[in-house]
Amino acid sequence: MTHSPLVGGATRTATALLVAVVLGGCAAGSTDVEPTAFGSSTTSVERLHVEVQSTRPHDPSAFTQGFEISDGELVEGTGLAGWSYISARNLDTGAERVRVPLPDDMFGEGLTVSGDTVWQLTWKEGVAFARDRTTLTEQSRVTYDGEGWGLCAQPDRLVMSNGSDTLTFRDPVTFDEVGSVHVTLDGRALDQLNELECTDDGSVYANVWQTSKIVRIDPTTGKVTALIDASGLLTPEQAANADVLNGIAAIPGTDRFLITGKFYPLTFDVRFVP
């Protein structure tokens, strides 16, 4: 089902509590990367932070899972069973052009645009939707093993995360698996890789779930090449009704990114700087 673009703070708070329960076991068995991989002051990778250029309104009821800019539009997918949808809105005005709900029993996850197709993942259902780029209507669906978290597109393949330290490469037409790579930070496995963004220089950027960190990954080797601190974007009042950072979209023709999070009231136009 669809829902109102804006919901009251009480509803958002109740939904956030539900999300905390639902997602509490999402990364069960995963290593807590914050005090280990991220805790070393001697890491050899580049350390960056966000420099905010401007902000834009963001639907504070959107449990953001997929986030990508394509042809002047922001394509966004959200999660929660019964609340999941995919939408496209004008990047400059914010006007929503189209919104399509997922089936009520589907929990939406990451998405990416590849040619005339938008691929959208689901969390535990093992289903990926192939959608028409213009209308966002379902054209077909395929199945995959394991969980779906993040997705982005390179010229000849898709890159998918599943919450582990593995990035899986997939055929952009059939969605068949064509390879994989393990992600490491200073030789340590880095898991909880969530929403992804592929950039023109061949890098893959990933939110690390339950943290305010973004990592830049060389998908050829799996090595993390930069740690990006995106903390402090929200005021304490805004953060009280928000969930975790999740959503990275490269702004075409610039060195900037649009980033946001689940239930965030804003998106942030940022540069990643030393």
PDB file of C-alpha atoms in Angstrom:
ATOM      1  CA  MET A   1       0.000   0.000   0.000  1.00  0.00           C
ATOM      2  CA  THR A   2       1.037   3.615  -0.387  1.00  0.00           C
ATOM      3  CA  HIS A   3       1.028   6.094   2.440  1.00  0.00           C
ATOM      4  CA  SER A   4       0.977   9.825   2.980  1.00  0.00           C
ATOM      5  CA  PRO A   5       4.272  11.536   2.094  1.00  0.00           C
ATOM      6  CA  LEU A   6       4.374  12.975   5.603  1.00  0.00           C
ATOM      7  CA  VAL A   7       3.297  11.385   8.851  1.00  0.00           C
ATOM      8  CA  GLY A   8       3.152  12.808  12.351  1.00  0.00           C
ATOM      9  CA  GLY A   9       6.025  12.590  14.784  1.00  0.00           C
ATOM     10  CA  ALA A  10       4.162  10.104  16.950  1.00  0.00           C
ATOM     11  CA  THR A  11       3.645   7.801  13.991  1.00  0.00           C
ATOM     12  CA  ARG A  12       7.290   8.104  12.975  1.00  0.00           C
ATOM     13  CA  THR A  13       8.381   7.344  16.525  1.00  0.00           C
ATOM     14  CA  ALA A  14       6.135   4.290  16.696  1.00  0.00           C
ATOM     15  CA  THR A  15       7.401   3.121  13.320  1.00  0.00           C
ATOM     16  CA  ALA A  16      10.995   3.661  14.429  1.00  0.00           C
ATOM     17  CA  LEU A  17      10.376   1.478  17.472  1.00  0.00           C
ATOM     18  CA  LEU A  18       8.932  -1.202  15.212  1.00  0.00           C
ATOM     19  CA  VAL A  19      11.968  -0.928  12.959  1.00  0.00           C
ATOM     20  CA  ALA A  20      14.310  -1.352  15.914  1.00  0.00           C
ATOM     21  CA  VAL A  21      12.571  -4.619  16.759  1.00  0.00           C
ATOM     22  CA  VAL A  22      12.369  -5.822  13.152  1.00  0.00           C
ATOM     23  CA  LEU A  23      15.967  -5.015  12.294  1.00  0.00           C
ATOM     24  CA  GLY A  24      17.521  -5.931  15.598  1.00  0.00           C
ATOM     25  CA  GLY A  25      18.739  -9.249  14.215  1.00  0.00           C
ATOM     26  CA  CYS A  26      19.528  -8.026  10.715  1.00  0.00           C
ATOM     27  CA  ALA A  27      23.262  -8.407  11.145  1.00  0.00           C
ATOM     28  CA  ALA A  28      23.196 -11.222  13.677  1.00  0.00           C
ATOM     29  CA  GLY A  29      26.586 -12.843  13.880  1.00  0.00           C
ATOM     30  CA  SER A  30      28.328  -9.866  12.269  1.00  0.00           C
ATOM     31  CA  THR A  31      31.390  -8.309  13.830  1.00  0.00           C
ATOM     32  CA  ASP A  32      30.893  -4.902  15.422  1.00  0.00           C
ATOM     33  CA  VAL A  33      33.216  -2.942  13.159  1.00  0.00           C
ATOM     34  CA  GLU A  34      33.084   0.332  15.085  1.00  0.00           C
ATOM     35  CA  PRO A  35      35.618  -0.503  17.834  1.00  0.00           C
ATOM     36  CA  THR A  36      37.750  -2.776  15.653  1.00  0.00           C
ATOM     37  CA  ALA A  37      38.181  -1.863  12.000  1.00  0.00           C
ATOM     38  CA  PHE A  38      37.216   1.769  12.556  1.00  0.00           C
ATOM     39  CA  GLY A  39      38.881   2.201  15.901  1.00  0.00           C
ATOM     40  CA  SER A  40      42.509   2.192  14.796  1.00  0.00           C
ATOM     41  CA  SER A  41      44.198   5.579  14.574  1.00  0.00           C
ATOM     42  CA  THR A  42      46.988   4.013  12.563  1.00  0.00           C
ATOM     43  CA  THR A  43      44.862   2.886   9.626  1.00  0.00           C
ATOM     44  CA  SER A  44      46.629   3.450   6.333  1.00  0.00           C
ATOM     45  CA  VAL A  45      43.545   4.501   4.366  1.00  0.00           C
ATOM     46  CA  GLU A  46      42.558   8.072   3.633  1.00  0.00           C
ATOM     47  CA  ARG A  47      40.305   9.681   6.243  1.00  0.00           C
ATOM     48  CA  LEU A  48      37.689  12.128   5.022  1.00  0.00           C
ATOM     49  CA  HIS A  49      34.689  13.999   6.400  1.00  0.00           C
ATOM     50  CA  VAL A  50      31.632  15.602   4.855  1.00  0.00           C
ATOM     51  CA  GLU A  51      31.558  19.266   3.900  1.00  0.00           C
ATOM     52  CA  VAL A  52      27.907  20.296   3.578  1.00  0.00           C
ATOM     53  CA  GLN A  53      27.179  22.518   0.599  1.00  0.00           C
ATOM     54  CA  SER A  54      23.401  22.759   1.024  1.00  0.00           C
ATOM     55  CA  THR A  55      20.367  20.855   2.278  1.00  0.00           C
ATOM     56  CA  ARG A  56      17.056  19.829   0.733  1.00  0.00           C
ATOM     57  CA  PRO A  57      13.843  18.558   2.309  1.00  0.00           C
ATOM     58  CA  HIS A  58      13.435  14.800   2.620  1.00  0.00           C
ATOM     59  CA  ASP A  59      10.303  12.858   3.467  1.00  0.00           C
ATOM     60  CA  PRO A  60      10.749  12.079   7.188  1.00  0.00           C
ATOM     61  CA  SER A  61       8.484   9.030   6.860  1.00  0.00           C
ATOM     62  CA  ALA A  62      10.770   7.419   4.237  1.00  0.00           C
ATOM     63  CA  PHE A  63      12.709   4.405   5.522  1.00  0.00           C
ATOM     64  CA  THR A  64      15.369   4.965   2.864  1.00  0.00           C
ATOM     65  CA  GLN A  65      16.953   1.854   1.371  1.00  0.00           C
ATOM     66  CA  GLY A  66      17.907   2.761  -2.212  1.00  0.00           C
ATOM     67  CA  PHE A  67      19.016   6.210  -3.364  1.00  0.00           C
ATOM     68  CA  GLU A  68      20.266   7.186  -6.818  1.00  0.00           C
ATOM     69  CA  ILE A  69      20.249  10.146  -9.214  1.00  0.00           C
ATOM     70  CA  SER A  70      19.349   9.431 -12.835  1.00  0.00           C
ATOM     71  CA  ASP A  71      18.419  11.830 -15.658  1.00  0.00           C
ATOM     72  CA  GLY A  72      17.716  14.738 -13.339  1.00  0.00           C
ATOM     73  CA  GLU A  73      15.606  12.668 -10.973  1.00  0.00           C
ATOM     74  CA  LEU A  74      16.161  11.219  -7.536  1.00  0.00           C
ATOM     75  CA  VAL A  75      15.069   7.585  -7.555  1.00  0.00           C
ATOM     76  CA  GLU A  76      14.426   6.362  -4.011  1.00  0.00           C
ATOM     77  CA  GLY A  77      13.302   3.046  -2.608  1.00  0.00           C
ATOM     78  CA  THR A  78      12.032   2.498   0.927  1.00  0.00           C
ATOM     79  CA  GLY A  79      11.612  -0.456   3.253  1.00  0.00           C
ATOM     80  CA  LEU A  80       9.233  -1.983   5.806  1.00  0.00           C
ATOM     81  CA  ALA A  81       6.706  -4.598   4.771  1.00  0.00           C
ATOM     82  CA  GLY A  82       3.463  -2.917   3.786  1.00  0.00           C
ATOM     83  CA  TRP A  83       5.175   0.472   3.510  1.00  0.00           C
ATOM     84  CA  SER A  84       7.798  -0.160   0.842  1.00  0.00           C
ATOM     85  CA  TYR A  85       7.724   1.789  -2.398  1.00  0.00           C
ATOM     86  CA  ILE A  86       9.897   3.174  -5.169  1.00  0.00           C
ATOM     87  CA  SER A  87       9.567   6.771  -6.358  1.00  0.00           C
ATOM     88  CA  ALA A  88      11.113   9.247  -8.772  1.00  0.00           C
ATOM     89  CA  ARG A  89      11.142  12.976  -8.098  1.00  0.00           C
ATOM     90  CA  ASN A  90      12.636  16.019  -9.772  1.00  0.00           C
ATOM     91  CA  LEU A  91      16.065  16.633  -8.283  1.00  0.00           C
ATOM     92  CA  ASP A  92      15.742  20.433  -8.417  1.00  0.00           C
ATOM     93  CA  THR A  93      12.127  20.985  -7.360  1.00  0.00           C
ATOM     94  CA  GLY A  94      11.525  17.860  -5.285  1.00  0.00           C
ATOM     95  CA  ALA A  95       8.217  17.269  -7.082  1.00  0.00           C
ATOM     96  CA  GLU A  96       7.333  13.581  -7.112  1.00  0.00           C
ATOM     97  CA  ARG A  97       6.571  12.293 -10.628  1.00  0.00           C
ATOM     98  CA  VAL A  98       5.705   8.690  -9.858  1.00  0.00           C
ATOM     99  CA  ARG A  99       5.460   6.339  -6.897  1.00  0.00           C
ATOM    100  CA  VAL A 100       4.880   2.575  -7.069  1.00  0.00           C
ATOM    101  CA  PRO A 101       4.242   0.437  -3.976  1.00  0.00           C
ATOM    102  CA  LEU A 102       5.788  -2.978  -3.472  1.00  0.00           C
ATOM    103  CA  PRO A 103       3.542  -5.917  -2.587  1.00  0.00           C
ATOM    104  CA  ASP A 104       2.573  -5.711   1.078  1.00  0.00           C
ATOM    105  CA  ASP A 105       4.603  -8.795   1.963  1.00  0.00           C
ATOM    106  CA  MET A 106       7.812  -7.374   0.459  1.00  0.00           C
ATOM    107  CA  PHE A 107      10.449  -5.403   2.377  1.00  0.00           C
ATOM    108  CA  GLY A 108      12.175  -3.098  -0.119  1.00  0.00           C
ATOM    109  CA  GLU A 109      15.943  -2.654  -0.126  1.00  0.00           C
ATOM    110  CA  GLY A 110      18.580  -1.171  -2.459  1.00  0.00           C
ATOM    111  CA  LEU A 111      18.072  -0.151  -6.058  1.00  0.00           C
ATOM    112  CA  THR A 112      19.998   1.015  -9.088  1.00  0.00           C
ATOM    113  CA  VAL A 113      19.393   2.262 -12.613  1.00  0.00           C
ATOM    114  CA  SER A 114      21.017   0.234 -15.390  1.00  0.00           C
ATOM    115  CA  GLY A 115      20.115   1.424 -18.865  1.00  0.00           C
ATOM    116  CA  ASP A 116      16.338   1.366 -19.229  1.00  0.00           C
ATOM    117  CA  THR A 117      15.915  -0.866 -16.184  1.00  0.00           C
ATOM    118  CA  VAL A 118      15.666  -0.099 -12.491  1.00  0.00           C
ATOM    119  CA  TRP A 119      16.629  -3.077 -10.360  1.00  0.00           C
ATOM    120  CA  GLN A 120      15.214  -3.143  -6.832  1.00  0.00           C
ATOM    121  CA  LEU A 121      16.105  -5.643  -4.102  1.00  0.00           C
ATOM    122  CA  THR A 122      14.094  -7.060  -1.235  1.00  0.00           C
ATOM    123  CA  TRP A 123      15.513  -7.856   2.185  1.00  0.00           C
ATOM    124  CA  LYS A 124      14.709 -11.489   3.031  1.00  0.00           C
ATOM    125  CA  GLU A 125      12.310 -12.406   0.248  1.00  0.00           C
ATOM    126  CA  GLY A 126      15.099 -13.211  -2.220  1.00  0.00           C
ATOM    127  CA  VAL A 127      13.362 -11.293  -5.011  1.00  0.00           C
ATOM    128  CA  ALA A 128      14.758  -8.587  -7.288  1.00  0.00           C
ATOM    129  CA  PHE A 129      12.338  -6.511  -9.350  1.00  0.00           C
ATOM    130  CA  ALA A 130      13.249  -5.347 -12.853  1.00  0.00           C
ATOM    131  CA  ARG A 131      11.301  -2.114 -13.438  1.00  0.00           C
ATOM    132  CA  ASP A 132      10.749   0.185 -16.380  1.00  0.00           C
ATOM    133  CA  ARG A 133      12.923   3.260 -15.874  1.00  0.00           C
ATOM    134  CA  THR A 134      10.165   5.709 -16.853  1.00  0.00           C
ATOM    135  CA  THR A 135       7.075   4.277 -15.202  1.00  0.00           C
ATOM    136  CA  LEU A 136       8.810   2.204 -12.467  1.00  0.00           C
ATOM    137  CA  THR A 137       6.288  -0.545 -13.148  1.00  0.00           C
ATOM    138  CA  GLU A 138       7.420  -4.123 -12.694  1.00  0.00           C
ATOM    139  CA  GLN A 139       8.579  -5.804 -15.893  1.00  0.00           C
ATOM    140  CA  SER A 140       9.831  -9.034 -14.365  1.00  0.00           C
ATOM    141  CA  ARG A 141      11.312 -10.452 -11.216  1.00  0.00           C
ATOM    142  CA  VAL A 142      14.162 -12.849 -10.457  1.00  0.00           C
ATOM    143  CA  THR A 143      15.245 -14.694  -7.348  1.00  0.00           C
ATOM    144  CA  TYR A 144      18.569 -14.834  -5.521  1.00  0.00           C
ATOM    145  CA  ASP A 145      19.981 -16.574  -2.458  1.00  0.00           C
ATOM    146  CA  GLY A 146      20.494 -14.765   0.819  1.00  0.00           C
ATOM    147  CA  GLU A 147      19.564 -11.246   1.828  1.00  0.00           C
ATOM    148  CA  GLY A 148      19.471  -8.126  -0.301  1.00  0.00           C
ATOM    149  CA  TRP A 149      20.869  -4.854   1.111  1.00  0.00           C
ATOM    150  CA  GLY A 150      22.509  -2.446  -1.367  1.00  0.00           C
ATOM    151  CA  LEU A 151      22.867  -2.256  -5.135  1.00  0.00           C
ATOM    152  CA  CYS A 152      24.668  -0.073  -7.677  1.00  0.00           C
ATOM    153  CA  ALA A 153      25.556  -0.267 -11.359  1.00  0.00           C
ATOM    154  CA  GLN A 154      28.888  -0.211 -13.155  1.00  0.00           C
ATOM    155  CA  PRO A 155      29.055  -0.123 -16.979  1.00  0.00           C
ATOM    156  CA  ASP A 156      29.156  -3.904 -17.372  1.00  0.00           C
ATOM    157  CA  ARG A 157      27.828  -5.289 -14.097  1.00  0.00           C
ATOM    158  CA  LEU A 158      25.795  -4.676 -10.959  1.00  0.00           C
ATOM    159  CA  VAL A 159      27.348  -4.634  -7.491  1.00  0.00           C
ATOM    160  CA  MET A 160      25.269  -6.003  -4.614  1.00  0.00           C
ATOM    161  CA  SER A 161      25.716  -6.139  -0.830  1.00  0.00           C
ATOM    162  CA  ASN A 162      24.004  -8.510   1.586  1.00  0.00           C
ATOM    163  CA  GLY A 163      25.199  -7.256   4.977  1.00  0.00           C
ATOM    164  CA  SER A 164      28.336  -9.390   4.972  1.00  0.00           C
ATOM    165  CA  ASP A 165      31.883  -8.490   3.903  1.00  0.00           C
ATOM    166  CA  THR A 166      31.133  -9.700   0.352  1.00  0.00           C
ATOM    167  CA  LEU A 167      30.214  -7.641  -2.685  1.00  0.00           C
ATOM    168  CA  THR A 168      28.556  -9.790  -5.344  1.00  0.00           C
ATOM    169  CA  PHE A 169      28.772  -8.885  -9.037  1.00  0.00           C
ATOM    170  CA  ARG A 170      25.719  -9.590 -11.184  1.00  0.00           C
ATOM    171  CA  ASP A 171      24.815  -9.481 -14.845  1.00  0.00           C
ATOM    172  CA  PRO A 172      22.822  -6.275 -15.503  1.00  0.00           C
ATOM    173  CA  VAL A 173      20.346  -8.086 -17.764  1.00  0.00           C
ATOM    174  CA  THR A 174      19.815 -11.509 -16.178  1.00  0.00           C
ATOM    175  CA  PHE A 175      20.889 -10.699 -12.591  1.00  0.00           C
ATOM    176  CA  ASP A 176      22.980 -13.878 -12.623  1.00  0.00           C
ATOM    177  CA  GLU A 177      25.986 -13.878 -10.288  1.00  0.00           C
ATOM    178  CA  VAL A 178      29.227 -13.315 -12.222  1.00  0.00           C
ATOM    179  CA  GLY A 179      31.750 -12.910  -9.408  1.00  0.00           C
ATOM    180  CA  SER A 180      32.410 -11.529  -5.958  1.00  0.00           C
ATOM    181  CA  VAL A 181      35.018  -9.864  -3.790  1.00  0.00           C
ATOM    182  CA  HIS A 182      35.622  -9.712  -0.046  1.00  0.00           C
ATOM    183  CA  VAL A 183      35.949  -6.223   1.428  1.00  0.00           C
ATOM    184  CA  THR A 184      38.783  -5.513   3.846  1.00  0.00           C
ATOM    185  CA  LEU A 185      40.021  -2.555   5.852  1.00  0.00           C
ATOM    186  CA  ASP A 186      43.729  -2.846   6.660  1.00  0.00           C
ATOM    187  CA  GLY A 187      43.452  -6.582   6.113  1.00  0.00           C
ATOM    188  CA  ARG A 188      40.399  -7.043   8.332  1.00  0.00           C
ATOM    189  CA  ALA A 189      37.065  -8.154   6.939  1.00  0.00           C
ATOM    190  CA  LEU A 190      34.560  -5.296   6.885  1.00  0.00           C
ATOM    191  CA  ASP A 191      30.924  -6.354   7.008  1.00  0.00           C
ATOM    192  CA  GLN A 192      27.548  -4.620   7.457  1.00  0.00           C
ATOM    193  CA  LEU A 193      27.959  -3.052   4.012  1.00  0.00           C
ATOM    194  CA  ASN A 194      24.608  -1.507   3.210  1.00  0.00           C
ATOM    195  CA  GLU A 195      23.425   1.030   0.586  1.00  0.00           C
ATOM    196  CA  LEU A 196      25.877   1.314  -2.314  1.00  0.00           C
ATOM    197  CA  GLU A 197      26.865   3.906  -4.904  1.00  0.00           C
ATOM    198  CA  CYS A 198      29.034   3.193  -7.955  1.00  0.00           C
ATOM    199  CA  THR A 199      30.948   6.198  -9.287  1.00  0.00           C
ATOM    200  CA  ASP A 200      32.510   7.015 -12.638  1.00  0.00           C
ATOM    201  CA  ASP A 201      36.049   6.453 -11.358  1.00  0.00           C
ATOM    202  CA  GLY A 202      35.245   2.788 -10.667  1.00  0.00           C
ATOM    203  CA  SER A 203      34.908   3.128  -6.901  1.00  0.00           C
ATOM    204  CA  VAL A 204      32.055   1.755  -4.815  1.00  0.00           C
ATOM    205  CA  TYR A 205      30.854   3.769  -1.830  1.00  0.00           C
ATOM    206  CA  ALA A 206      28.997   1.974   0.966  1.00  0.00           C
ATOM    207  CA  ASN A 207      27.146   2.956   4.091  1.00  0.00           C
ATOM    208  CA  VAL A 208      28.215   0.802   7.021  1.00  0.00           C
ATOM    209  CA  TRP A 209      25.028  -0.125   8.851  1.00  0.00           C
ATOM    210  CA  GLN A 210      24.509   1.209  12.375  1.00  0.00           C
ATOM    211  CA  THR A 211      27.337   3.721  11.976  1.00  0.00           C
ATOM    212  CA  SER A 212      27.784   7.228  10.620  1.00  0.00           C
ATOM    213  CA  LYS A 213      30.608   5.968   8.420  1.00  0.00           C
ATOM    214  CA  ILE A 214      30.814   5.641   4.647  1.00  0.00           C
ATOM    215  CA  VAL A 215      33.625   3.676   3.012  1.00  0.00           C
ATOM    216  CA  ARG A 216      35.123   3.962  -0.457  1.00  0.00           C
ATOM    217  CA  ILE A 217      36.024   0.563  -1.897  1.00  0.00           C
ATOM    218  CA  ASP A 218      38.177  -0.556  -4.787  1.00  0.00           C
ATOM    219  CA  PRO A 219      35.942  -3.344  -6.152  1.00  0.00           C
ATOM    220  CA  THR A 220      38.853  -4.936  -8.004  1.00  0.00           C
ATOM    221  CA  THR A 221      40.706  -5.791  -4.803  1.00  0.00           C
ATOM    222  CA  GLY A 222      37.998  -5.303  -2.185  1.00  0.00           C
ATOM    223  CA  LYS A 223      40.247  -2.938  -0.257  1.00  0.00           C
ATOM    224  CA  VAL A 224      38.748   0.081   1.498  1.00  0.00           C
ATOM    225  CA  THR A 225      40.561   3.157   0.178  1.00  0.00           C
ATOM    226  CA  ALA A 226      38.880   5.823   2.310  1.00  0.00           C
ATOM    227  CA  LEU A 227      36.922   6.175   5.550  1.00  0.00           C
ATOM    228  CA  ILE A 228      34.379   8.997   5.528  1.00  0.00           C
ATOM    229  CA  ASP A 229      32.939  10.396   8.763  1.00  0.00           C
ATOM    230  CA  ALA A 230      29.384  11.629   8.164  1.00  0.00           C
ATOM    231  CA  SER A 231      28.437  12.206  11.784  1.00  0.00           C
ATOM    232  CA  GLY A 232      26.763  15.315  13.158  1.00  0.00           C
ATOM    233  CA  LEU A 233      24.517  16.050  10.183  1.00  0.00           C
ATOM    234  CA  LEU A 234      21.304  16.260  12.224  1.00  0.00           C
ATOM    235  CA  THR A 235      20.524  18.382  15.239  1.00  0.00           C
ATOM    236  CA  PRO A 236      19.665  16.461  18.435  1.00  0.00           C
ATOM    237  CA  GLU A 237      15.995  17.284  17.850  1.00  0.00           C
ATOM    238  CA  GLN A 238      16.106  15.964  14.288  1.00  0.00           C
ATOM    239  CA  ALA A 239      18.058  12.880  15.302  1.00  0.00           C
ATOM    240  CA  ALA A 240      15.450  11.969  17.929  1.00  0.00           C
ATOM    241  CA  ASN A 241      12.966  11.020  15.182  1.00  0.00           C
ATOM    242  CA  ALA A 242      15.511   9.620  12.707  1.00  0.00           C
ATOM    243  CA  ASP A 243      17.149   6.249  12.254  1.00  0.00           C
ATOM    244  CA  VAL A 244      20.554   5.428  10.750  1.00  0.00           C
ATOM    245  CA  LEU A 245      22.482   7.083   7.929  1.00  0.00           C
ATOM    246  CA  ASN A 246      21.621   5.297   4.672  1.00  0.00           C
ATOM    247  CA  GLY A 247      21.653   6.715   1.156  1.00  0.00           C
ATOM    248  CA  ILE A 248      24.480   7.854  -1.119  1.00  0.00           C
ATOM    249  CA  ALA A 249      23.879   9.332  -4.570  1.00  0.00           C
ATOM    250  CA  ALA A 250      26.660  10.815  -6.688  1.00  0.00           C
ATOM    251  CA  ILE A 251      25.575  14.094  -8.285  1.00  0.00           C
ATOM    252  CA  PRO A 252      26.444  13.761 -12.005  1.00  0.00           C
ATOM    253  CA  GLY A 253      29.046  16.144 -13.391  1.00  0.00           C
ATOM    254  CA  THR A 254      30.273  17.197  -9.946  1.00  0.00           C
ATOM    255  CA  ASP A 255      32.497  15.969  -7.129  1.00  0.00           C
ATOM    256  CA  ARG A 256      29.517  16.076  -4.747  1.00  0.00           C
ATOM    257  CA  PHE A 257      27.122  13.539  -3.299  1.00  0.00           C
ATOM    258  CA  LEU A 258      23.605  13.639  -1.963  1.00  0.00           C
ATOM    259  CA  ILE A 259      23.340  11.681   1.295  1.00  0.00           C
ATOM    260  CA  THR A 260      20.510  10.990   3.717  1.00  0.00           C
ATOM    261  CA  GLY A 261      19.209   8.401   6.163  1.00  0.00           C
ATOM    262  CA  LYS A 262      16.169   6.457   7.247  1.00  0.00           C
ATOM    263  CA  PHE A 263      13.478   8.878   8.496  1.00  0.00           C
ATOM    264  CA  TYR A 264      15.838  11.831   7.888  1.00  0.00           C
ATOM    265  CA  PRO A 265      14.028  15.155   7.399  1.00  0.00           C
ATOM    266  CA  LEU A 266      16.786  16.390   5.078  1.00  0.00           C
ATOM    267  CA  THR A 267      19.144  15.304   2.350  1.00  0.00           C
ATOM    268  CA  PHE A 268      22.615  16.816   2.360  1.00  0.00           C
ATOM    269  CA  ASP A 269      24.559  17.977  -0.685  1.00  0.00           C
ATOM    270  CA  VAL A 270      28.129  17.257   0.389  1.00  0.00           C
ATOM    271  CA  ARG A 271      31.734  16.926  -0.664  1.00  0.00           C
ATOM    272  CA  PHE A 272      34.026  14.322   0.869  1.00  0.00           C
ATOM    273  CA  VAL A 273      37.118  16.277   1.980  1.00  0.00           C
ATOM    274  CA  PRO A 274      40.225  15.684   4.162  1.00  0.00           C
TER     275      PRO A 274
END
